């Protein structure tokens, strides 16, 4: 089949593309495919796929982006939402807005995601502080923070395992085997609803309590 431009939405097959395929075209197609793989209703079952999709979406940004992967009680995707955009080396993230997003989507569980434009996924002290603040805020509304994943061109960092896997300099493509070994026993990626904590969506009443507490924390400079 002939196509004027390379497209990500076409069925698998062999195509003759008439116009030149640029690096920008390939990156755009990778992001389009990643969005398709993280579409609503899809269960998260493969750590390798989850990391590769998140890398395709965020790793090549020249500014920091903080996103939220919202899941139902069976750990199926409800939405992937980019909440905050920042600069080359940071982004302002507000836990109150994360709680609001969880309530609006009626999510039972969340995965926090952000990128490092430098390429190195190692978290900073600010990343560590933010992770615990967001987890505490979501705990107040019965939402489970399943993980916080930092992605960069060199690899990813998975928070609760405290492990980093980087791209091998001897290989032309990213080696995802170590990332899979880090995450293969993680229940949240198996679509299990038996993880500890609440299995239901966060409640509006709990959300109002959390929002009030966050307002008090902000006023106190916490």
PDB file of N, CA and C in Angstrom, residues 144-222:
ATOM      1  N   UNK A 144      -4.345   5.002  45.833  1.00  0.00           N
ATOM      2  CA  UNK A 144      -3.056   4.323  45.987  1.00  0.00           C
ATOM      3  C   UNK A 144      -2.033   4.897  45.011  1.00  0.00           C
ATOM      4  N   UNK A 145      -0.898   5.304  45.537  1.00  0.00           N
ATOM      5  CA  UNK A 145       0.224   5.706  44.691  1.00  0.00           C
ATOM      6  C   UNK A 145       1.046   4.457  44.423  1.00  0.00           C
ATOM      7  N   UNK A 146       0.883   3.891  43.246  1.00  0.00           N
ATOM      8  CA  UNK A 146       1.540   2.625  42.954  1.00  0.00           C
ATOM      9  C   UNK A 146       3.029   2.789  42.719  1.00  0.00           C
ATOM     10  N   UNK A 147       3.418   3.890  42.126  1.00  0.00           N
ATOM     11  CA  UNK A 147       4.834   4.086  41.844  1.00  0.00           C
ATOM     12  C   UNK A 147       5.073   5.504  41.348  1.00  0.00           C
ATOM     13  N   UNK A 148       6.337   5.868  41.317  1.00  0.00           N
ATOM     14  CA  UNK A 148       6.782   7.110  40.685  1.00  0.00           C
ATOM     15  C   UNK A 148       7.925   6.728  39.758  1.00  0.00           C
ATOM     16  N   UNK A 149       7.744   6.948  38.475  1.00  0.00           N
ATOM     17  CA  UNK A 149       8.722   6.548  37.467  1.00  0.00           C
ATOM     18  C   UNK A 149       9.357   7.796  36.872  1.00  0.00           C
ATOM     19  N   UNK A 150      10.678   7.832  36.883  1.00  0.00           N
ATOM     20  CA  UNK A 150      11.431   8.923  36.258  1.00  0.00           C
ATOM     21  C   UNK A 150      12.046   8.376  34.977  1.00  0.00           C
ATOM     22  N   UNK A 151      11.808   9.048  33.860  1.00  0.00           N
ATOM     23  CA  UNK A 151      12.332   8.564  32.582  1.00  0.00           C
ATOM     24  C   UNK A 151      13.299   9.576  31.984  1.00  0.00           C
ATOM     25  N   UNK A 152      14.275   9.045  31.270  1.00  0.00           N
ATOM     26  CA  UNK A 152      15.231   9.856  30.529  1.00  0.00           C
ATOM     27  C   UNK A 152      15.732   9.035  29.355  1.00  0.00           C
ATOM     28  N   UNK A 153      16.503   9.636  28.504  1.00  0.00           N
ATOM     29  CA  UNK A 153      17.008   8.901  27.340  1.00  0.00           C
ATOM     30  C   UNK A 153      17.915   7.745  27.745  1.00  0.00           C
ATOM     31  N   UNK A 154      18.545   7.836  28.934  1.00  0.00           N
ATOM     32  CA  UNK A 154      19.471   6.794  29.379  1.00  0.00           C
ATOM     33  C   UNK A 154      18.769   5.639  30.076  1.00  0.00           C
ATOM     34  N   UNK A 155      17.502   5.779  30.382  1.00  0.00           N
ATOM     35  CA  UNK A 155      16.796   4.700  31.061  1.00  0.00           C
ATOM     36  C   UNK A 155      15.683   5.240  31.935  1.00  0.00           C
ATOM     37  N   UNK A 156      15.386   4.514  33.017  1.00  0.00           N
ATOM     38  CA  UNK A 156      14.310   4.925  33.908  1.00  0.00           C
ATOM     39  C   UNK A 156      14.666   4.563  35.343  1.00  0.00           C
ATOM     40  N   UNK A 157      13.986   5.216  36.268  1.00  0.00           N
ATOM     41  CA  UNK A 157      14.142   4.942  37.692  1.00  0.00           C
ATOM     42  C   UNK A 157      12.772   4.617  38.239  1.00  0.00           C
ATOM     43  N   UNK A 158      12.660   3.465  38.866  1.00  0.00           N
ATOM     44  CA  UNK A 158      11.391   3.036  39.444  1.00  0.00           C
ATOM     45  C   UNK A 158      11.460   3.188  40.950  1.00  0.00           C
ATOM     46  N   UNK A 159      10.571   4.036  41.480  1.00  0.00           N
ATOM     47  CA  UNK A 159      10.732   4.543  42.828  1.00  0.00           C
ATOM     48  C   UNK A 159      10.710   3.474  43.907  1.00  0.00           C
ATOM     49  N   UNK A 160       9.655   2.689  43.950  1.00  0.00           N
ATOM     50  CA  UNK A 160       9.488   1.810  45.107  1.00  0.00           C
ATOM     51  C   UNK A 160      10.509   0.690  45.126  1.00  0.00           C
ATOM     52  N   UNK A 161      11.142   0.400  44.002  1.00  0.00           N
ATOM     53  CA  UNK A 161      12.219  -0.592  43.980  1.00  0.00           C
ATOM     54  C   UNK A 161      13.591   0.048  44.155  1.00  0.00           C
ATOM     55  N   UNK A 162      13.638   1.389  44.141  1.00  0.00           N
ATOM     56  CA  UNK A 162      14.900   2.108  44.278  1.00  0.00           C
ATOM     57  C   UNK A 162      15.954   1.563  43.315  1.00  0.00           C
ATOM     58  N   UNK A 163      15.566   1.358  42.078  1.00  0.00           N
ATOM     59  CA  UNK A 163      16.489   0.759  41.112  1.00  0.00           C
ATOM     60  C   UNK A 163      16.529   1.584  39.843  1.00  0.00           C
ATOM     61  N   UNK A 164      17.704   1.628  39.255  1.00  0.00           N
ATOM     62  CA  UNK A 164      17.887   2.339  37.998  1.00  0.00           C
ATOM     63  C   UNK A 164      18.432   1.383  36.962  1.00  0.00           C
ATOM     64  N   UNK A 165      17.865   1.442  35.767  1.00  0.00           N
ATOM     65  CA  UNK A 165      18.394   0.671  34.653  1.00  0.00           C
ATOM     66  C   UNK A 165      18.741   1.641  33.549  1.00  0.00           C
ATOM     67  N   UNK A 166      19.955   1.542  33.060  1.00  0.00           N
ATOM     68  CA  UNK A 166      20.408   2.467  32.031  1.00  0.00           C
ATOM     69  C   UNK A 166      20.709   1.735  30.740  1.00  0.00           C
ATOM     70  N   UNK A 167      20.703   2.502  29.685  1.00  0.00           N
ATOM     71  CA  UNK A 167      20.993   1.973  28.361  1.00  0.00           C
ATOM     72  C   UNK A 167      22.443   1.540  28.282  1.00  0.00           C
ATOM     73  N   UNK A 168      22.687   0.386  27.705  1.00  0.00           N
ATOM     74  CA  UNK A 168      24.044  -0.106  27.528  1.00  0.00           C
ATOM     75  C   UNK A 168      24.737   0.654  26.413  1.00  0.00           C
ATOM     76  N   UNK A 169      25.953   1.116  26.682  1.00  0.00           N
ATOM     77  CA  UNK A 169      26.691   1.865  25.668  1.00  0.00           C
ATOM     78  C   UNK A 169      27.126   0.972  24.517  1.00  0.00           C
ATOM     79  N   UNK A 170      27.112  -0.347  24.727  1.00  0.00           N
ATOM     80  CA  UNK A 170      27.568  -1.287  23.702  1.00  0.00           C
ATOM     81  C   UNK A 170      26.453  -1.738  22.776  1.00  0.00           C
ATOM     82  N   UNK A 171      25.235  -1.254  23.027  1.00  0.00           N
ATOM     83  CA  UNK A 171      24.111  -1.706  22.228  1.00  0.00           C
ATOM     84  C   UNK A 171      23.482  -0.528  21.508  1.00  0.00           C
ATOM     85  N   UNK A 172      22.993  -0.784  20.315  1.00  0.00           N
ATOM     86  CA  UNK A 172      22.418   0.292  19.502  1.00  0.00           C
ATOM     87  C   UNK A 172      21.046   0.693  20.002  1.00  0.00           C
ATOM     88  N   UNK A 173      20.355  -0.224  20.672  1.00  0.00           N
ATOM     89  CA  UNK A 173      19.020   0.078  21.176  1.00  0.00           C
ATOM     90  C   UNK A 173      18.978  -0.132  22.673  1.00  0.00           C
ATOM     91  N   UNK A 174      17.980   0.439  23.305  1.00  0.00           N
ATOM     92  CA  UNK A 174      17.869   0.338  24.750  1.00  0.00           C
ATOM     93  C   UNK A 174      17.623  -1.101  25.171  1.00  0.00           C
ATOM     94  N   UNK A 175      18.399  -1.566  26.145  1.00  0.00           N
ATOM     95  CA  UNK A 175      18.235  -2.907  26.679  1.00  0.00           C
ATOM     96  C   UNK A 175      17.224  -2.845  27.809  1.00  0.00           C
ATOM     97  N   UNK A 176      16.057  -3.436  27.596  1.00  0.00           N
ATOM     98  CA  UNK A 176      14.980  -3.351  28.577  1.00  0.00           C
ATOM     99  C   UNK A 176      14.952  -4.550  29.513  1.00  0.00           C
ATOM    100  N   UNK A 177      15.903  -5.469  29.359  1.00  0.00           N
ATOM    101  CA  UNK A 177      15.829  -6.684  30.161  1.00  0.00           C
ATOM    102  C   UNK A 177      15.963  -6.392  31.646  1.00  0.00           C
ATOM    103  N   UNK A 178      16.893  -5.498  32.023  1.00  0.00           N
ATOM    104  CA  UNK A 178      17.069  -5.225  33.445  1.00  0.00           C
ATOM    105  C   UNK A 178      15.849  -4.524  34.005  1.00  0.00           C
ATOM    106  N   UNK A 179      15.201  -3.679  33.194  1.00  0.00           N
ATOM    107  CA  UNK A 179      13.993  -3.017  33.676  1.00  0.00           C
ATOM    108  C   UNK A 179      12.891  -4.034  33.936  1.00  0.00           C
ATOM    109  N   UNK A 180      12.814  -5.029  33.062  1.00  0.00           N
ATOM    110  CA  UNK A 180      11.790  -6.045  33.256  1.00  0.00           C
ATOM    111  C   UNK A 180      12.076  -6.846  34.519  1.00  0.00           C
ATOM    112  N   UNK A 181      13.357  -7.177  34.756  1.00  0.00           N
ATOM    113  CA  UNK A 181      13.693  -7.965  35.936  1.00  0.00           C
ATOM    114  C   UNK A 181      13.411  -7.190  37.213  1.00  0.00           C
ATOM    115  N   UNK A 182      13.563  -5.875  37.156  1.00  0.00           N
ATOM    116  CA  UNK A 182      13.261  -5.050  38.321  1.00  0.00           C
ATOM    117  C   UNK A 182      11.780  -5.105  38.646  1.00  0.00           C
ATOM    118  N   UNK A 183      10.936  -5.134  37.617  1.00  0.00           N
ATOM    119  CA  UNK A 183       9.501  -4.930  37.815  1.00  0.00           C
ATOM    120  C   UNK A 183       8.647  -6.179  37.651  1.00  0.00           C
ATOM    121  N   UNK A 184       9.226  -7.312  37.295  1.00  0.00           N
ATOM    122  CA  UNK A 184       8.382  -8.440  36.914  1.00  0.00           C
ATOM    123  C   UNK A 184       7.519  -8.962  38.052  1.00  0.00           C
ATOM    124  N   UNK A 185       7.935  -8.733  39.316  1.00  0.00           N
ATOM    125  CA  UNK A 185       7.150  -9.219  40.443  1.00  0.00           C
ATOM    126  C   UNK A 185       6.213  -8.162  41.017  1.00  0.00           C
ATOM    127  N   UNK A 186       6.088  -7.069  40.340  1.00  0.00           N
ATOM    128  CA  UNK A 186       5.256  -5.984  40.845  1.00  0.00           C
ATOM    129  C   UNK A 186       3.783  -6.252  40.552  1.00  0.00           C
ATOM    130  N   UNK A 187       2.961  -6.313  41.579  1.00  0.00           N
ATOM    131  CA  UNK A 187       1.569  -6.713  41.405  1.00  0.00           C
ATOM    132  C   UNK A 187       0.768  -5.691  40.616  1.00  0.00           C
ATOM    133  N   UNK A 188       1.151  -4.415  40.727  1.00  0.00           N
ATOM    134  CA  UNK A 188       0.342  -3.404  40.026  1.00  0.00           C
ATOM    135  C   UNK A 188       0.440  -3.545  38.537  1.00  0.00           C
ATOM    136  N   UNK A 189       1.476  -4.194  38.029  1.00  0.00           N
ATOM    137  CA  UNK A 189       1.608  -4.378  36.590  1.00  0.00           C
ATOM    138  C   UNK A 189       0.999  -5.689  36.116  1.00  0.00           C
ATOM    139  N   UNK A 190       0.378  -6.416  37.025  1.00  0.00           N
ATOM    140  CA  UNK A 190      -0.242  -7.679  36.649  1.00  0.00           C
ATOM    141  C   UNK A 190      -1.755  -7.580  36.622  1.00  0.00           C
ATOM    142  N   UNK A 191      -2.278  -6.387  36.777  1.00  0.00           N
ATOM    143  CA  UNK A 191      -3.726  -6.201  36.744  1.00  0.00           C
ATOM    144  C   UNK A 191      -4.413  -6.734  37.972  1.00  0.00           C
ATOM    145  N   UNK A 192      -3.664  -6.927  39.067  1.00  0.00           N
ATOM    146  CA  UNK A 192      -4.235  -7.489  40.278  1.00  0.00           C
ATOM    147  C   UNK A 192      -4.984  -6.419  41.050  1.00  0.00           C
ATOM    148  N   UNK A 193      -6.099  -6.807  41.636  1.00  0.00           N
ATOM    149  CA  UNK A 193      -6.823  -5.873  42.502  1.00  0.00           C
ATOM    150  C   UNK A 193      -6.567  -6.195  43.961  1.00  0.00           C
ATOM    151  N   UNK A 194      -5.589  -7.071  44.223  1.00  0.00           N
ATOM    152  CA  UNK A 194      -5.345  -7.510  45.587  1.00  0.00           C
ATOM    153  C   UNK A 194      -4.250  -6.766  46.293  1.00  0.00           C
ATOM    154  N   UNK A 195      -3.747  -5.686  45.736  1.00  0.00           N
ATOM    155  CA  UNK A 195      -2.692  -4.935  46.399  1.00  0.00           C
ATOM    156  C   UNK A 195      -3.242  -4.295  47.658  1.00  0.00           C
ATOM    157  N   UNK A 196      -2.347  -3.992  48.582  1.00  0.00           N
ATOM    158  CA  UNK A 196      -2.789  -3.419  49.844  1.00  0.00           C
ATOM    159  C   UNK A 196      -3.370  -2.032  49.634  1.00  0.00           C
ATOM    160  N   UNK A 197      -4.239  -1.647  50.545  1.00  0.00           N
ATOM    161  CA  UNK A 197      -4.847  -0.318  50.440  1.00  0.00           C
ATOM    162  C   UNK A 197      -6.229  -0.412  49.845  1.00  0.00           C
ATOM    163  N   UNK A 198      -6.839   0.749  49.638  1.00  0.00           N
ATOM    164  CA  UNK A 198      -8.187   0.801  49.090  1.00  0.00           C
ATOM    165  C   UNK A 198      -8.205   0.372  47.640  1.00  0.00           C
ATOM    166  N   UNK A 199      -9.219  -0.426  47.260  1.00  0.00           N
ATOM    167  CA  UNK A 199      -9.359  -0.854  45.879  1.00  0.00           C
ATOM    168  C   UNK A 199     -10.387  -0.036  45.125  1.00  0.00           C
ATOM    169  N   UNK A 200     -11.085   0.830  45.814  1.00  0.00           N
ATOM    170  CA  UNK A 200     -12.130   1.601  45.169  1.00  0.00           C
ATOM    171  C   UNK A 200     -11.647   2.975  44.768  1.00  0.00           C
ATOM    172  N   UNK A 201     -12.484   3.707  44.017  1.00  0.00           N
ATOM    173  CA  UNK A 201     -12.116   5.058  43.610  1.00  0.00           C
ATOM    174  C   UNK A 201     -12.067   6.003  44.798  1.00  0.00           C
ATOM    175  N   UNK A 202     -11.336   7.063  44.645  1.00  0.00           N
ATOM    176  CA  UNK A 202     -11.259   8.046  45.712  1.00  0.00           C
ATOM    177  C   UNK A 202     -12.602   8.738  45.847  1.00  0.00           C
ATOM    178  N   UNK A 203     -12.933   9.153  47.061  1.00  0.00           N
ATOM    179  CA  UNK A 203     -14.242   9.748  47.307  1.00  0.00           C
ATOM    180  C   UNK A 203     -14.161  11.263  47.284  1.00  0.00           C
ATOM    181  N   UNK A 204     -15.271  11.883  46.918  1.00  0.00           N
ATOM    182  CA  UNK A 204     -15.315  13.343  46.865  1.00  0.00           C
ATOM    183  C   UNK A 204     -15.163  13.938  48.258  1.00  0.00           C
ATOM    184  N   UNK A 205     -15.786  13.300  49.262  1.00  0.00           N
ATOM    185  CA  UNK A 205     -15.692  13.820  50.626  1.00  0.00           C
ATOM    186  C   UNK A 205     -14.252  13.783  51.111  1.00  0.00           C
ATOM    187  N   UNK A 206     -13.584  12.665  50.848  1.00  0.00           N
ATOM    188  CA  UNK A 206     -12.179  12.563  51.237  1.00  0.00           C
ATOM    189  C   UNK A 206     -11.349  13.584  50.485  1.00  0.00           C
ATOM    190  N   UNK A 207     -11.725  13.837  49.237  1.00  0.00           N
ATOM    191  CA  UNK A 207     -11.005  14.829  48.443  1.00  0.00           C
ATOM    192  C   UNK A 207     -11.114  16.213  49.047  1.00  0.00           C
ATOM    193  N   UNK A 208     -12.308  16.541  49.538  1.00  0.00           N
ATOM    194  CA  UNK A 208     -12.480  17.856  50.160  1.00  0.00           C
ATOM    195  C   UNK A 208     -11.641  17.965  51.427  1.00  0.00           C
ATOM    196  N   UNK A 209     -11.559  16.867  52.205  1.00  0.00           N
ATOM    197  CA  UNK A 209     -10.728  16.890  53.409  1.00  0.00           C
ATOM    198  C   UNK A 209      -9.267  17.083  53.044  1.00  0.00           C
ATOM    199  N   UNK A 210      -8.825  16.360  52.010  1.00  0.00           N
ATOM    200  CA  UNK A 210      -7.425  16.472  51.590  1.00  0.00           C
ATOM    201  C   UNK A 210      -7.124  17.870  51.079  1.00  0.00           C
ATOM    202  N   UNK A 211      -8.049  18.433  50.297  1.00  0.00           N
ATOM    203  CA  UNK A 211      -7.831  19.771  49.758  1.00  0.00           C
ATOM    204  C   UNK A 211      -7.713  20.786  50.885  1.00  0.00           C
ATOM    205  N   UNK A 212      -8.555  20.610  51.929  1.00  0.00           N
ATOM    206  CA  UNK A 212      -8.475  21.510  53.065  1.00  0.00           C
ATOM    207  C   UNK A 212      -7.150  21.399  53.782  1.00  0.00           C
ATOM    208  N   UNK A 213      -6.666  20.165  53.961  1.00  0.00           N
ATOM    209  CA  UNK A 213      -5.378  19.957  54.611  1.00  0.00           C
ATOM    210  C   UNK A 213      -4.252  20.558  53.785  1.00  0.00           C
ATOM    211  N   UNK A 214      -4.317  20.380  52.466  1.00  0.00           N
ATOM    212  CA  UNK A 214      -3.280  20.937  51.601  1.00  0.00           C
ATOM    213  C   UNK A 214      -3.285  22.456  51.657  1.00  0.00           C
ATOM    214  N   UNK A 215      -4.491  23.046  51.773  1.00  0.00           N
ATOM    215  CA  UNK A 215      -4.566  24.500  51.919  1.00  0.00           C
ATOM    216  C   UNK A 215      -3.872  24.944  53.203  1.00  0.00           C
ATOM    217  N   UNK A 216      -4.105  24.179  54.297  1.00  0.00           N
ATOM    218  CA  UNK A 216      -3.474  24.511  55.564  1.00  0.00           C
ATOM    219  C   UNK A 216      -1.966  24.360  55.478  1.00  0.00           C
ATOM    220  N   UNK A 217      -1.519  23.283  54.788  1.00  0.00           N
ATOM    221  CA  UNK A 217      -0.088  23.074  54.631  1.00  0.00           C
ATOM    222  C   UNK A 217       0.542  24.204  53.830  1.00  0.00           C
ATOM    223  N   UNK A 218      -0.145  24.635  52.778  1.00  0.00           N
ATOM    224  CA  UNK A 218       0.384  25.718  51.956  1.00  0.00           C
ATOM    225  C   UNK A 218       0.480  27.011  52.760  1.00  0.00           C
ATOM    226  N   UNK A 219      -0.565  27.265  53.556  1.00  0.00           N
ATOM    227  CA  UNK A 219      -0.568  28.484  54.358  1.00  0.00           C
ATOM    228  C   UNK A 219       0.543  28.466  55.402  1.00  0.00           C
ATOM    229  N   UNK A 220       0.867  27.244  55.869  1.00  0.00           N
ATOM    230  CA  UNK A 220       1.910  27.111  56.887  1.00  0.00           C
ATOM    231  C   UNK A 220       3.298  27.021  56.279  1.00  0.00           C
ATOM    232  N   UNK A 221       3.352  26.985  54.943  1.00  0.00           N
ATOM    233  CA  UNK A 221       4.643  26.912  54.272  1.00  0.00           C
ATOM    234  C   UNK A 221       5.208  25.518  54.205  1.00  0.00           C
ATOM    235  N   UNK A 222       4.360  24.485  54.374  1.00  0.00           N
ATOM    236  CA  UNK A 222       4.830  23.099  54.321  1.00  0.00           C
ATOM    237  C   UNK A 222       5.073  22.700  52.889  1.00  0.00           C
TER     238      UNK A 222
END
